[in-house]
JSON list of C-alpha atoms in Angstrom, two decimals:
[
{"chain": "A", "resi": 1, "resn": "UNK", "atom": "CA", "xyz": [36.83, -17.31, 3.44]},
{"chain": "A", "resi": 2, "resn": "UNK", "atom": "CA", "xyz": [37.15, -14.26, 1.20]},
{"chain": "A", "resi": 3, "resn": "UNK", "atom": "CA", "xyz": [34.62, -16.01, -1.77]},
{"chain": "A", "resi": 4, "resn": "UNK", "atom": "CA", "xyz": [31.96, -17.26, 1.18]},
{"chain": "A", "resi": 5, "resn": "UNK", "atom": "CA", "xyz": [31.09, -14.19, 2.23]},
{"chain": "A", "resi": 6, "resn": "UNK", "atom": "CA", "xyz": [31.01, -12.48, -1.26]},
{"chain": "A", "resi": 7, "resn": "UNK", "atom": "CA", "xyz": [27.69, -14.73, -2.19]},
{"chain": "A", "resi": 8, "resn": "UNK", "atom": "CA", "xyz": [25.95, -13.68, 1.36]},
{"chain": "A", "resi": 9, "resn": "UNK", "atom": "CA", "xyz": [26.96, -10.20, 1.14]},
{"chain": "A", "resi": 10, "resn": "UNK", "atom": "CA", "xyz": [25.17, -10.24, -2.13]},
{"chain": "A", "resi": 11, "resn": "UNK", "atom": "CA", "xyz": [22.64, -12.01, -0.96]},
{"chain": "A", "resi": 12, "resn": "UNK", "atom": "CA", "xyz": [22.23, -9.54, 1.59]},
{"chain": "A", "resi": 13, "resn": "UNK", "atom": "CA", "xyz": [22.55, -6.73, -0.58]},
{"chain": "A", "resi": 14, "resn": "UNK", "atom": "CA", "xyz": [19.19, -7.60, -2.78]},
{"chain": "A", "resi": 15, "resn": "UNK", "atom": "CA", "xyz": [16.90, -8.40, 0.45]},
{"chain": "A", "resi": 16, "resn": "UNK", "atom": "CA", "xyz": [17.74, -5.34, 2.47]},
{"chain": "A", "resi": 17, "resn": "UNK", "atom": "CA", "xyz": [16.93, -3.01, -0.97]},
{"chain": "A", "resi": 18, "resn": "UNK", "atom": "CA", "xyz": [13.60, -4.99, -1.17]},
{"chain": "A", "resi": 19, "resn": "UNK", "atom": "CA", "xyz": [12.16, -3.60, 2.09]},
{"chain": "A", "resi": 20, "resn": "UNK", "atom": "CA", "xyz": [12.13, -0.16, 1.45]},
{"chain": "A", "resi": 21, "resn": "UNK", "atom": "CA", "xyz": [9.98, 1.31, -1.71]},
{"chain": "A", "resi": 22, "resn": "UNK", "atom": "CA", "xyz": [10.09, 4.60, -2.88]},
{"chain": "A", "resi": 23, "resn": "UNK", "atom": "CA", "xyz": [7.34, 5.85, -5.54]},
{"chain": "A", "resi": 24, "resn": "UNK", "atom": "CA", "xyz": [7.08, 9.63, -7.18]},
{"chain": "A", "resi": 25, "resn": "UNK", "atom": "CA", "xyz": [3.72, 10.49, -7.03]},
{"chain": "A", "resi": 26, "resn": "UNK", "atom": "CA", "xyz": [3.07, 12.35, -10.97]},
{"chain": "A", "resi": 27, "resn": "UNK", "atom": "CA", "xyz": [0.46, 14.71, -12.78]},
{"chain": "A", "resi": 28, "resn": "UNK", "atom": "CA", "xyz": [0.59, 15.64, -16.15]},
{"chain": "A", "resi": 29, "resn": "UNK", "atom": "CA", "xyz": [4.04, 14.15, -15.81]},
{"chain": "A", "resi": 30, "resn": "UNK", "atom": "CA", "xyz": [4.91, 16.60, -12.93]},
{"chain": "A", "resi": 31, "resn": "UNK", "atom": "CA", "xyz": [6.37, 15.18, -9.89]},
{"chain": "A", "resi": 32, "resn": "UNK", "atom": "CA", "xyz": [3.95, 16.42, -7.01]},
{"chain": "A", "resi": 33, "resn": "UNK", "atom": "CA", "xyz": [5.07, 14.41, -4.37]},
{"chain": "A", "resi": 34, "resn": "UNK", "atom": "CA", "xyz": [6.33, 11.08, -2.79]},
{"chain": "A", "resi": 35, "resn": "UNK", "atom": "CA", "xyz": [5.36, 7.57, -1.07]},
{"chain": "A", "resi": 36, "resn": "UNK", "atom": "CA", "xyz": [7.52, 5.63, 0.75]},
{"chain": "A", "resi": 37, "resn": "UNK", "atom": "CA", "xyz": [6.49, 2.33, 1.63]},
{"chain": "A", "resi": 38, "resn": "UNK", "atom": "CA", "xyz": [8.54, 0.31, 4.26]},
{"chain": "A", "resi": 39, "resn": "UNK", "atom": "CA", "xyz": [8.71, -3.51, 5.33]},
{"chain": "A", "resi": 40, "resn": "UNK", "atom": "CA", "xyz": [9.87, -4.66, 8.86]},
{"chain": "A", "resi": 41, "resn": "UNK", "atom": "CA", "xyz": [10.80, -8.01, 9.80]},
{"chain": "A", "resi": 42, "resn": "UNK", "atom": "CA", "xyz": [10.67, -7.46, 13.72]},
{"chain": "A", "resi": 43, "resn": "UNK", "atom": "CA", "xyz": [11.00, -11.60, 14.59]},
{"chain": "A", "resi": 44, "resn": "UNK", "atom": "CA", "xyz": [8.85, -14.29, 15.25]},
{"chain": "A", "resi": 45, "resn": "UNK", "atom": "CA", "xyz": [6.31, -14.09, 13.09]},
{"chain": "A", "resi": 46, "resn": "UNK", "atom": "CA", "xyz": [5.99, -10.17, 12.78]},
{"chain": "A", "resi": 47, "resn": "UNK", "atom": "CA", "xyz": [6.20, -8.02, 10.32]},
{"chain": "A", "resi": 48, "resn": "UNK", "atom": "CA", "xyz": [5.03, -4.47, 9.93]},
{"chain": "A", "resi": 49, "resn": "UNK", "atom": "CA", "xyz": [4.27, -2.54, 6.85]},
{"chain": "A", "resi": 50, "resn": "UNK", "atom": "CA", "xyz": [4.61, 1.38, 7.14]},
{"chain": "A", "resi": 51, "resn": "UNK", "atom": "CA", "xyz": [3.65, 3.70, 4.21]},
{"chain": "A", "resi": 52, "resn": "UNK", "atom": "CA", "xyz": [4.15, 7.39, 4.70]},
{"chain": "A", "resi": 53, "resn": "UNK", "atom": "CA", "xyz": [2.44, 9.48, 1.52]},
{"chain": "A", "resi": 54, "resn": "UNK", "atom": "CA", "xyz": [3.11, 13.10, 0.40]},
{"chain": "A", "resi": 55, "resn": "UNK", "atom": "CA", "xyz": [1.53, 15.08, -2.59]},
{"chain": "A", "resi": 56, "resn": "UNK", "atom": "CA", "xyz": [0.67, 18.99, -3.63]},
{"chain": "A", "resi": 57, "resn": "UNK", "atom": "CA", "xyz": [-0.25, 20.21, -6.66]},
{"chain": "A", "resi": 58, "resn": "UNK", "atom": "CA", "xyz": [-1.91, 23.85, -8.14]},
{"chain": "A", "resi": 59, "resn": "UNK", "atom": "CA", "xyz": [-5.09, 22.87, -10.38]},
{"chain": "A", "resi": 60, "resn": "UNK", "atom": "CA", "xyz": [-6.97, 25.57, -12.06]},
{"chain": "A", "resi": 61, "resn": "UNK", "atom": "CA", "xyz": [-6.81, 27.99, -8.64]},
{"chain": "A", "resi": 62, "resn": "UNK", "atom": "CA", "xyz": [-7.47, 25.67, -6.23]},
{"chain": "A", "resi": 63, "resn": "UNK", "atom": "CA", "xyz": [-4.30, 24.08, -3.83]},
{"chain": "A", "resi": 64, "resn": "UNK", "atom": "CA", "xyz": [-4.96, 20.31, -3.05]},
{"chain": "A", "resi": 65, "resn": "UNK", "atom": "CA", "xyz": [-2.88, 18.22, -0.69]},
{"chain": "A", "resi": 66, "resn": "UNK", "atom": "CA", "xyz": [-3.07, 15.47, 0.39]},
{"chain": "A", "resi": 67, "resn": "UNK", "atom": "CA", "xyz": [-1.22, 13.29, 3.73]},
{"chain": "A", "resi": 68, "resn": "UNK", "atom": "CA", "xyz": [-1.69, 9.78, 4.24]},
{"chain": "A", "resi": 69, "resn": "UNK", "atom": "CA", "xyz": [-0.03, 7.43, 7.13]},
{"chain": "A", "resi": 70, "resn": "UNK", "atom": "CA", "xyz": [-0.37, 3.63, 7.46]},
{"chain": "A", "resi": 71, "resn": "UNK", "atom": "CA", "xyz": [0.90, 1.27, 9.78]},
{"chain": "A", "resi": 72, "resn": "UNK", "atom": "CA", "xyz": [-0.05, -2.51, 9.93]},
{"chain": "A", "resi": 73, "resn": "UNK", "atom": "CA", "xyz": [0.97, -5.15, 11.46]},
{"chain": "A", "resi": 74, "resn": "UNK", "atom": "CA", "xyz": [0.62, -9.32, 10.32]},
{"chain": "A", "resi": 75, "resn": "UNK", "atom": "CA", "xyz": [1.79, -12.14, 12.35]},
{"chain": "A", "resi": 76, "resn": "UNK", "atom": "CA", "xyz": [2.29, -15.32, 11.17]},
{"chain": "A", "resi": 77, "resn": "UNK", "atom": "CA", "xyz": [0.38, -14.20, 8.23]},
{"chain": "A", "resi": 78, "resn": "UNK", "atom": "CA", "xyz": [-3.02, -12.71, 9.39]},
{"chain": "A", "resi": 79, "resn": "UNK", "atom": "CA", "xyz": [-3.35, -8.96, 9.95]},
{"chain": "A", "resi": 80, "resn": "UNK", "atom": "CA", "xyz": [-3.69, -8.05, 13.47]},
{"chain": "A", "resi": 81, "resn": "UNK", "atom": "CA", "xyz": [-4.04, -4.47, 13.39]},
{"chain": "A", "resi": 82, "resn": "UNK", "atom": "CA", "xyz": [-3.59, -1.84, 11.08]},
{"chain": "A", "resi": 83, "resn": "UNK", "atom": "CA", "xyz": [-4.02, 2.32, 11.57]},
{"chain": "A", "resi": 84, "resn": "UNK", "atom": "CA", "xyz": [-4.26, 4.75, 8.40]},
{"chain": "A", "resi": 85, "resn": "UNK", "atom": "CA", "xyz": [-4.76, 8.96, 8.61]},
{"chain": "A", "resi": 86, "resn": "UNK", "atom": "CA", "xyz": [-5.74, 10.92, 5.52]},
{"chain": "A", "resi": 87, "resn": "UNK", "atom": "CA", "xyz": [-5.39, 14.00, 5.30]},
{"chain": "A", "resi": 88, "resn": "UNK", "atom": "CA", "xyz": [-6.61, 15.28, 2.10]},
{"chain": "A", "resi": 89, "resn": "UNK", "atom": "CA", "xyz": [-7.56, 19.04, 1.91]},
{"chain": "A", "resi": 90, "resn": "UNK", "atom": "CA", "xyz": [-7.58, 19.69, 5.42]},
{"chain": "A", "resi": 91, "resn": "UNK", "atom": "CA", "xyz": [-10.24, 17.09, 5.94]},
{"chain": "A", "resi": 92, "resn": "UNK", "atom": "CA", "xyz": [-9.17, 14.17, 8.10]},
{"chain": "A", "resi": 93, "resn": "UNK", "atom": "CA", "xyz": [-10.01, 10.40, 7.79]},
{"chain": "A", "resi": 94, "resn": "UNK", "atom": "CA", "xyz": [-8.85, 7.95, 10.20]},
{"chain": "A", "resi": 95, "resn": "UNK", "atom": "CA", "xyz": [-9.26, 3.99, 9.75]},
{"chain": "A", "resi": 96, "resn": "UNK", "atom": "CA", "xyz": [-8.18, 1.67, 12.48]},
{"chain": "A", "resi": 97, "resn": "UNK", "atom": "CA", "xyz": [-8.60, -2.17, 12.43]},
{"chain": "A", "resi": 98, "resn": "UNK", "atom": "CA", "xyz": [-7.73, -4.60, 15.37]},
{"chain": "A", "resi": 99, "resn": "UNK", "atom": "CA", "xyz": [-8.09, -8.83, 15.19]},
{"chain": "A", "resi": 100, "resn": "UNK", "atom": "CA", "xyz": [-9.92, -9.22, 19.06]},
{"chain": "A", "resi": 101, "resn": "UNK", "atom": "CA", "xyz": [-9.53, -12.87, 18.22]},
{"chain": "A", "resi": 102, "resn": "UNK", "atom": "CA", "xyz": [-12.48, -13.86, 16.90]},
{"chain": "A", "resi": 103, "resn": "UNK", "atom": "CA", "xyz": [-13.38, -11.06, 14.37]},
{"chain": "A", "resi": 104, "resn": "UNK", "atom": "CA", "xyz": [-11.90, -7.48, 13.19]},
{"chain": "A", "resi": 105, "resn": "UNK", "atom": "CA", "xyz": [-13.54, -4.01, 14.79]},
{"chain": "A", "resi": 106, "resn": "UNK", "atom": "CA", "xyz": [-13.18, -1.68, 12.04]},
{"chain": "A", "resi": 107, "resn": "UNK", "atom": "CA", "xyz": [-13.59, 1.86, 13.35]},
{"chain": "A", "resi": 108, "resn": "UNK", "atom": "CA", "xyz": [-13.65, 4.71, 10.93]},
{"chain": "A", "resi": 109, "resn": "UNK", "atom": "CA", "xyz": [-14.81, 7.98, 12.06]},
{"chain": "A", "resi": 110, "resn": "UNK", "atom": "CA", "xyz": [-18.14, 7.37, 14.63]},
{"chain": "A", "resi": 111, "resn": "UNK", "atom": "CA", "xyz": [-18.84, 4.57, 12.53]},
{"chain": "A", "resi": 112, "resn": "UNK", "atom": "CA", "xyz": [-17.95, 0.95, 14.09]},
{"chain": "A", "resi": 113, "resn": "UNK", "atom": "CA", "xyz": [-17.84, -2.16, 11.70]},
{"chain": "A", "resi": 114, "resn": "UNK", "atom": "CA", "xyz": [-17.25, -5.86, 12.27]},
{"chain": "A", "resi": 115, "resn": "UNK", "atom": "CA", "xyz": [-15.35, -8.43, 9.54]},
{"chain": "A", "resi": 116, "resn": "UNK", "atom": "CA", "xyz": [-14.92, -12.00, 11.04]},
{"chain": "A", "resi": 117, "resn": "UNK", "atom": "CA", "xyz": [-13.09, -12.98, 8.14]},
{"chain": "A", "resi": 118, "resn": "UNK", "atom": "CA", "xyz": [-9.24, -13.08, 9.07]},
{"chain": "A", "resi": 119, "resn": "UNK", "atom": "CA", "xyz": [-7.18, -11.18, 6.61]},
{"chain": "A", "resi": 120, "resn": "UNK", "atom": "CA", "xyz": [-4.12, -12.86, 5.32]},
{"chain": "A", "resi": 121, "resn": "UNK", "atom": "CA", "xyz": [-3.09, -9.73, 2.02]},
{"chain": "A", "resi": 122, "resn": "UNK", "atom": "CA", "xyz": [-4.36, -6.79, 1.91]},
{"chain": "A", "resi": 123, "resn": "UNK", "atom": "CA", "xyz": [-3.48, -3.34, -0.04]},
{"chain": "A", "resi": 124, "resn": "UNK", "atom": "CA", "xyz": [-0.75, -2.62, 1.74]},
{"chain": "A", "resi": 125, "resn": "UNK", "atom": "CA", "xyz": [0.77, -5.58, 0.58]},
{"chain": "A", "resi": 126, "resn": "UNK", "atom": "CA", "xyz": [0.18, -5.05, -2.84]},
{"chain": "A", "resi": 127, "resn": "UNK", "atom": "CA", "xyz": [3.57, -2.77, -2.51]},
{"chain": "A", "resi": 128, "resn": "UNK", "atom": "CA", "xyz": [5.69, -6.25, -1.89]},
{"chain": "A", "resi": 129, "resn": "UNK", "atom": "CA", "xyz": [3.39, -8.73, -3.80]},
{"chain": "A", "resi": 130, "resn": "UNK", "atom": "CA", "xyz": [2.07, -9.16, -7.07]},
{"chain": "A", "resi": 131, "resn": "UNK", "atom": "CA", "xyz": [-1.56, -10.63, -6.27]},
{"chain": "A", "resi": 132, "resn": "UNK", "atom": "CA", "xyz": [-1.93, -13.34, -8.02]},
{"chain": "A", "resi": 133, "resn": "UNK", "atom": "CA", "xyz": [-4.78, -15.35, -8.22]},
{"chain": "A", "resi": 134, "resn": "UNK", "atom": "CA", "xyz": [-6.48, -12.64, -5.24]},
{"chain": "A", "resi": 135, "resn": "UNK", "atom": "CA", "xyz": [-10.05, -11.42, -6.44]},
{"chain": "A", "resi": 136, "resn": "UNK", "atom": "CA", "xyz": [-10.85, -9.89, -2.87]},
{"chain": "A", "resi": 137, "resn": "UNK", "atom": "CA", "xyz": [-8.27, -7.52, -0.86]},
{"chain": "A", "resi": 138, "resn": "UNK", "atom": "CA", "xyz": [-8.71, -5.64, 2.19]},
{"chain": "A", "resi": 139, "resn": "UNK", "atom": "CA", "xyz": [-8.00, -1.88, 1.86]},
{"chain": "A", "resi": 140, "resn": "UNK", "atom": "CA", "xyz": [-6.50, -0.41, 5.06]},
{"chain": "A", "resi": 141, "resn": "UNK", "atom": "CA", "xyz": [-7.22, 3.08, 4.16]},
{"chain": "A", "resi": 142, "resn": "UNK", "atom": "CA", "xyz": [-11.42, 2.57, 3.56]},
{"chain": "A", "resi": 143, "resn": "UNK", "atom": "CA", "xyz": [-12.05, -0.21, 5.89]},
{"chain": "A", "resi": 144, "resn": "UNK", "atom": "CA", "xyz": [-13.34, -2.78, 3.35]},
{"chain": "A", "resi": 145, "resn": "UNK", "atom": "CA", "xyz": [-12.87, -5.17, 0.95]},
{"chain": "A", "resi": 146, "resn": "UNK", "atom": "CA", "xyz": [-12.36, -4.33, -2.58]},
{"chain": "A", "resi": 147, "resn": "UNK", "atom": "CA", "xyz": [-12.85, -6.48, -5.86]},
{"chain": "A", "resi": 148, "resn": "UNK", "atom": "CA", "xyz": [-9.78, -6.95, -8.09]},
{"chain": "A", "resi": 149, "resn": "UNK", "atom": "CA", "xyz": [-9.65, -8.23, -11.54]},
{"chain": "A", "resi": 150, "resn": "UNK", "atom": "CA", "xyz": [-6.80, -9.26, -13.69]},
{"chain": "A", "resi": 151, "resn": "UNK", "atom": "CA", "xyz": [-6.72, -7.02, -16.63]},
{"chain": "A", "resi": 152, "resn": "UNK", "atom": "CA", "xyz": [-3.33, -8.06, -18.36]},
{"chain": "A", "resi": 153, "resn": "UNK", "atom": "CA", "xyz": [-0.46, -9.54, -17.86]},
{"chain": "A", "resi": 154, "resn": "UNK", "atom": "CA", "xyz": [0.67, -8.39, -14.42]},
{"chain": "A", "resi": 155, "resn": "UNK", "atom": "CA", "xyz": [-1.51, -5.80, -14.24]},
{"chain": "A", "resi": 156, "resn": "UNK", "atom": "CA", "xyz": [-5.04, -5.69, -12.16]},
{"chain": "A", "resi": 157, "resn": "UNK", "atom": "CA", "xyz": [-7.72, -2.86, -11.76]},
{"chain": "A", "resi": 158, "resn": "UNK", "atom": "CA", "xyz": [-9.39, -2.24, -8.59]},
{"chain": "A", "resi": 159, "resn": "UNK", "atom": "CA", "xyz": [-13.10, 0.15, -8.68]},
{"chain": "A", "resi": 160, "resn": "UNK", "atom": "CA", "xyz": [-13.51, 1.96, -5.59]},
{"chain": "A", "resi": 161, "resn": "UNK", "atom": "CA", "xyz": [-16.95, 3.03, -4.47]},
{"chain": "A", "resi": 162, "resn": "UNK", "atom": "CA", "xyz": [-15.79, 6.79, -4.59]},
{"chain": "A", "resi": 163, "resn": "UNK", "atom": "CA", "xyz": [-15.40, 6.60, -8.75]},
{"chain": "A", "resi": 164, "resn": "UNK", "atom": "CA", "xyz": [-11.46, 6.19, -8.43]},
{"chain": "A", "resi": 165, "resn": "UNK", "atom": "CA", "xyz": [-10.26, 2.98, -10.46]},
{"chain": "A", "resi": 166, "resn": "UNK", "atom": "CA", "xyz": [-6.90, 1.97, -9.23]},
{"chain": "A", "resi": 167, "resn": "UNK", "atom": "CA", "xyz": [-4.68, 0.10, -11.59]},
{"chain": "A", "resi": 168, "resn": "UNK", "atom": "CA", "xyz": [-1.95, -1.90, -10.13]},
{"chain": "A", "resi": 169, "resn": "UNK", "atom": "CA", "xyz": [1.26, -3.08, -12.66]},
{"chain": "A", "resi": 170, "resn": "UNK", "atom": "CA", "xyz": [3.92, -5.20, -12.44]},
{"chain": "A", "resi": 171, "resn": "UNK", "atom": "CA", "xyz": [7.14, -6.57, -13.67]},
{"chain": "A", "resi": 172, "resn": "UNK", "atom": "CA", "xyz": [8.45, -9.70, -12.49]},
{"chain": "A", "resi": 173, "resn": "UNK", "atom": "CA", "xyz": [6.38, -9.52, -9.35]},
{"chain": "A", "resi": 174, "resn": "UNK", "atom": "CA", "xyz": [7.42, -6.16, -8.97]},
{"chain": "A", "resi": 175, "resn": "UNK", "atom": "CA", "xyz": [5.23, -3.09, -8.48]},
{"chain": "A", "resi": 176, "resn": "UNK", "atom": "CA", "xyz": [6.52, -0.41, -10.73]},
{"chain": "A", "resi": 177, "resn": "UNK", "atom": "CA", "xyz": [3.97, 1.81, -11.36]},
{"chain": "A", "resi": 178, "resn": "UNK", "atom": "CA", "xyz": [0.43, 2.66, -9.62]},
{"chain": "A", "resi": 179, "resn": "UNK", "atom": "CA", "xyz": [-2.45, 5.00, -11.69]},
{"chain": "A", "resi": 180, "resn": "UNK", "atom": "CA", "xyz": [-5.38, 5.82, -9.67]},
{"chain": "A", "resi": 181, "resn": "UNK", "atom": "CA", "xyz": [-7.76, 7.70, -12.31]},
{"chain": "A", "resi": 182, "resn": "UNK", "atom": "CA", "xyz": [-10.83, 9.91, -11.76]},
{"chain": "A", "resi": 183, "resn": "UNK", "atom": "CA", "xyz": [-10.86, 12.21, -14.71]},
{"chain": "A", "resi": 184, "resn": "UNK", "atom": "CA", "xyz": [-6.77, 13.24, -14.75]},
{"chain": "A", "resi": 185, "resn": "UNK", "atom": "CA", "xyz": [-4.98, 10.06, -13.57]},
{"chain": "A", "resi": 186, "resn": "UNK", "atom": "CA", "xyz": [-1.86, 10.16, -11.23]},
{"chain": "A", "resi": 187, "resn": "UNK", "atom": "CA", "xyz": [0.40, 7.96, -11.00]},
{"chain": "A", "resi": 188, "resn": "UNK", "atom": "CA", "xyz": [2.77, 6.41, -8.58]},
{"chain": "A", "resi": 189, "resn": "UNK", "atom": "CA", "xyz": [6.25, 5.21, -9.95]},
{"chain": "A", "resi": 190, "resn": "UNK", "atom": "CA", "xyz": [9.17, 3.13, -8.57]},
{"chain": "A", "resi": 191, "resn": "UNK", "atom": "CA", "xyz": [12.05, 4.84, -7.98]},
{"chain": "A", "resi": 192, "resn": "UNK", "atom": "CA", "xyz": [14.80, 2.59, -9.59]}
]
């Protein structure tokens, strides 16, 4: 009985790991803060991706922070709602998309947008998914879809409209490491 439990305990051992992601959040090779990035199998087709986001940091006199929240929710593999608040220097954005069944009402700020495309990846899952052969992926946090191109091997680039490239690498399928560069670059790494 002993050795049929030993290969499901293991078993169980690598999948519950896999739903929880931690990255530091770097500049100039100083920590500055934290994301944590969380995957929740709630039955029946559910799932909900959380991503809570710390950082502060000193640059020449001047104190910027930053706060971001997501929550988003798929089932059976189409987004049906996400929510993200970003709090970046004092100044608050909120995003919130919802699937009305026919098309998405994407609501950030006073402004109201419409996407009748149903969503079946977007960033959020870029934390859990390496995406191969995507060239299109929804970003929770700006309410739109973004291009993505396949730079190297298991790594892809992503030009936002705000000047910020984000480049996305992996190992094995496995994000380990996040650079979003506008000048300086930070960078988000996997906590082994």
């Amino acid at each position: 009985m002993k050795s049929l439990l030993l290969p499901v305990f293991f078993l169980y051992a690598l999948v519950l790991p896999a739903q929880k992601h931690v990255f530091e959040i770097e500049l100039f090779g100083k920590k500055i803060g934290q994301t944590i990035v969380e995957r929740i199998d709630k039955g029946d087709g559910e799932v909900q991706f959380k991503l809570q986001s710390k950082s502060d940091v000193n640059i020449l006199f001047t104190h910027k922070t930053s706060d971001t929240h997501t929550d988003v929710i798929y089932k059976d593999g189409k987004m049906i709602s996400s929510y993200c608040k970003n709090v970046k220097d004092g100044v608050i954005e909120i995003v919130s998309v919802a699937w009305n069944g026919t098309k998405y009402i994407i609501k950030k700020g006073e402004e109201v947008l419409q996407l009748s495309q149903q969503l079946d990846f977007s960033s959020i899952q870029l934390y859990y998914h390496e995406p191969v052969g995507k060239v299109k992926i929804f970003s929770e946090r700006i309410g739109q879809i973004c291009s993505f191109v396949k730079t190297a091997e298991g790594e892809y680039e992503c030009k936002l409209a705000n000047g910020i490239t984000n480049i996305y690498r992996y190992k094995k399928g496995v994000l380990y490491e996040l650079e979003m560069s506008k000048g300086a670059s930070v960078f988000m790494k996997l906590v082994p």
